[in-house]
Amino acid sequence: QVQLVESGGGLVQPGGSLRLSCAASGSIFSIYVMAWYRQAPGNQRELVATITRDGSTDYADSVKGRFTISRDNAKNTAYLQVNSLRPEDTAVYYCNANVQAWAARPSRDYWGQGTQVTVSS
């Protein structure tokens, strides 16, 4: 049993910042890749950022220089620091993790329920 829970979303003004958190729990042996996606109403789910277990990161062009993904392996938690927010960043932000569970193979992806980020004046 593996669960992901996002938190940290909210309503902010343009130019504001938030720190989103994604906490994984359950029968986790190792988490290989953690990622943040977002989805606005009527849009496809979009990959925002990824981070490997050793800390290698990748970002969508639309968020480079504004968002930072990080992780704490000891806590099985990923973060997304979102700065210089724009109205077009408004979306539900979802955490995704590729997890190797105890006594289970292969690894598989898990999704959180999402946290709403709304950027509006």
CSV table of C-alpha atoms in Angstrom, one decimal:
chain,number,residue,atom,x,y,z
A,1,GLN,CA,0.0,0.0,0.0
A,2,VAL,CA,1.5,3.3,-1.1
A,3,GLN,CA,-0.2,6.7,-0.8
A,4,LEU,CA,0.8,10.2,-2.0
A,5,VAL,CA,-0.6,13.3,-0.3
A,6,GLU,CA,-0.1,16.8,-1.7
A,7,SER,CA,-0.4,19.9,0.3
A,8,GLY,CA,0.5,23.6,0.2
A,9,GLY,CA,-1.7,24.9,-2.5
A,10,GLY,CA,-3.8,28.0,-2.2
A,11,LEU,CA,-4.9,31.3,-3.6
A,12,VAL,CA,-2.1,33.8,-4.3
A,13,GLN,CA,-1.6,37.0,-6.2
A,14,PRO,CA,0.4,37.2,-9.4
A,15,GLY,CA,4.1,37.2,-8.5
A,16,GLY,CA,3.5,35.3,-5.3
A,17,SER,CA,5.0,32.0,-4.2
A,18,LEU,CA,4.0,28.7,-2.6
A,19,ARG,CA,5.8,25.6,-1.5
A,20,LEU,CA,3.9,22.4,-2.4
A,21,SER,CA,4.7,19.2,-0.6
A,22,CYS,CA,4.2,15.6,-1.6
A,23,ALA,CA,4.5,13.0,1.1
A,24,ALA,CA,4.6,9.3,0.2
A,25,SER,CA,3.8,6.7,2.8
A,26,GLY,CA,3.2,3.0,2.9
A,27,SER,CA,5.3,-0.1,2.1
A,28,ILE,CA,8.0,1.8,0.3
A,29,PHE,CA,11.4,0.3,-0.4
A,30,SER,CA,12.6,3.0,-2.7
A,31,ILE,CA,11.3,5.9,-4.8
A,32,TYR,CA,13.1,6.2,-8.0
A,33,VAL,CA,11.6,9.3,-9.6
A,34,MET,CA,9.2,11.9,-8.2
A,35,ALA,CA,7.4,14.4,-10.4
A,36,TRP,CA,4.9,17.2,-10.3
A,37,TYR,CA,2.2,17.5,-12.9
A,38,ARG,CA,-0.5,20.1,-13.3
A,39,GLN,CA,-3.9,20.1,-15.0
A,40,ALA,CA,-6.1,23.1,-15.6
A,41,PRO,CA,-9.8,22.7,-16.5
A,42,GLY,CA,-10.2,21.6,-20.1
A,43,ASN,CA,-6.4,20.9,-20.5
A,44,GLN,CA,-4.3,17.8,-20.6
A,45,ARG,CA,-2.2,16.9,-17.6
A,46,GLU,CA,1.2,18.6,-18.1
A,47,LEU,CA,4.5,17.4,-16.7
A,48,VAL,CA,6.0,20.3,-14.7
A,49,ALA,CA,9.2,18.9,-13.1
A,50,THR,CA,10.9,15.6,-12.2
A,51,ILE,CA,13.6,14.6,-9.8
A,52,THR,CA,15.5,11.4,-9.5
A,53,ARG,CA,16.7,9.8,-6.3
A,54,ASP,CA,20.2,11.2,-6.7
A,55,GLY,CA,18.8,14.7,-7.3
A,56,SER,CA,18.9,15.2,-11.0
A,57,THR,CA,16.1,17.5,-12.1
A,58,ASP,CA,14.2,18.5,-15.2
A,59,TYR,CA,11.7,21.2,-15.9
A,60,ALA,CA,9.1,22.2,-18.4
A,61,ASP,CA,10.1,25.2,-20.4
A,62,SER,CA,7.2,27.2,-19.1
A,63,VAL,CA,8.4,27.0,-15.5
A,64,LYS,CA,12.2,27.1,-15.8
A,65,GLY,CA,13.7,29.7,-13.6
A,66,ARG,CA,10.6,30.0,-11.5
A,67,PHE,CA,9.9,26.6,-10.0
A,68,THR,CA,12.3,24.3,-8.1
A,69,ILE,CA,11.7,20.7,-7.4
A,70,SER,CA,13.5,19.0,-4.5
A,71,ARG,CA,13.2,15.9,-2.3
A,72,ASP,CA,14.0,14.5,1.1
A,73,ASN,CA,14.6,10.8,0.6
A,74,ALA,CA,14.6,10.1,4.3
A,75,LYS,CA,11.1,11.5,4.5
A,76,ASN,CA,9.9,10.1,1.2
A,77,THR,CA,8.8,13.7,0.4
A,78,ALA,CA,9.1,15.9,-2.7
A,79,TYR,CA,8.6,19.6,-2.8
A,80,LEU,CA,7.8,22.1,-5.5
A,81,GLN,CA,8.7,25.7,-4.8
A,82,VAL,CA,6.7,27.9,-7.1
A,83,ASN,CA,7.8,31.5,-7.5
A,84,SER,CA,6.8,34.4,-9.7
A,85,LEU,CA,3.4,32.8,-10.2
A,86,ARG,CA,1.3,33.8,-13.1
A,87,PRO,CA,-2.5,33.4,-13.7
A,88,GLU,CA,-1.6,30.7,-16.3
A,89,ASP,CA,0.0,28.6,-13.5
A,90,THR,CA,-3.5,28.1,-12.1
A,91,ALA,CA,-4.2,24.4,-12.0
A,92,VAL,CA,-4.5,21.4,-9.8
A,93,TYR,CA,-0.9,20.2,-9.1
A,94,TYR,CA,-0.4,16.5,-8.8
A,95,CYS,CA,2.4,14.5,-7.4
A,96,ASN,CA,3.6,11.3,-9.1
A,97,ALA,CA,6.2,8.8,-7.8
A,98,ASN,CA,7.7,5.7,-9.3
A,99,VAL,CA,7.9,3.4,-6.3
A,100,GLN,CA,9.5,0.1,-5.6
A,101,ALA,CA,7.4,-1.4,-2.7
A,102,TRP,CA,8.5,-4.0,-0.2
A,103,ALA,CA,8.1,-7.5,-1.6
A,104,ALA,CA,6.7,-6.3,-4.8
A,105,ARG,CA,7.9,-5.9,-8.4
A,106,PRO,CA,8.1,-4.2,-10.7
A,107,SER,CA,8.0,-0.7,-9.6
A,108,ARG,CA,4.9,1.3,-10.5
A,109,ASP,CA,3.6,4.9,-10.6
A,110,TYR,CA,1.4,6.3,-7.9
A,111,TRP,CA,-0.6,9.6,-8.0
A,112,GLY,CA,-1.7,11.9,-5.3
A,113,GLN,CA,-5.2,13.5,-5.2
A,114,GLY,CA,-3.8,17.0,-6.1
A,115,THR,CA,-3.6,20.4,-4.5
A,116,GLN,CA,-5.2,23.5,-6.1
A,117,VAL,CA,-3.1,26.5,-7.0
A,118,THR,CA,-5.0,29.6,-8.0
A,119,VAL,CA,-3.2,32.7,-9.1
A,120,SER,CA,-5.5,35.7,-9.3
A,121,SER,CA,-5.6,39.3,-8.3
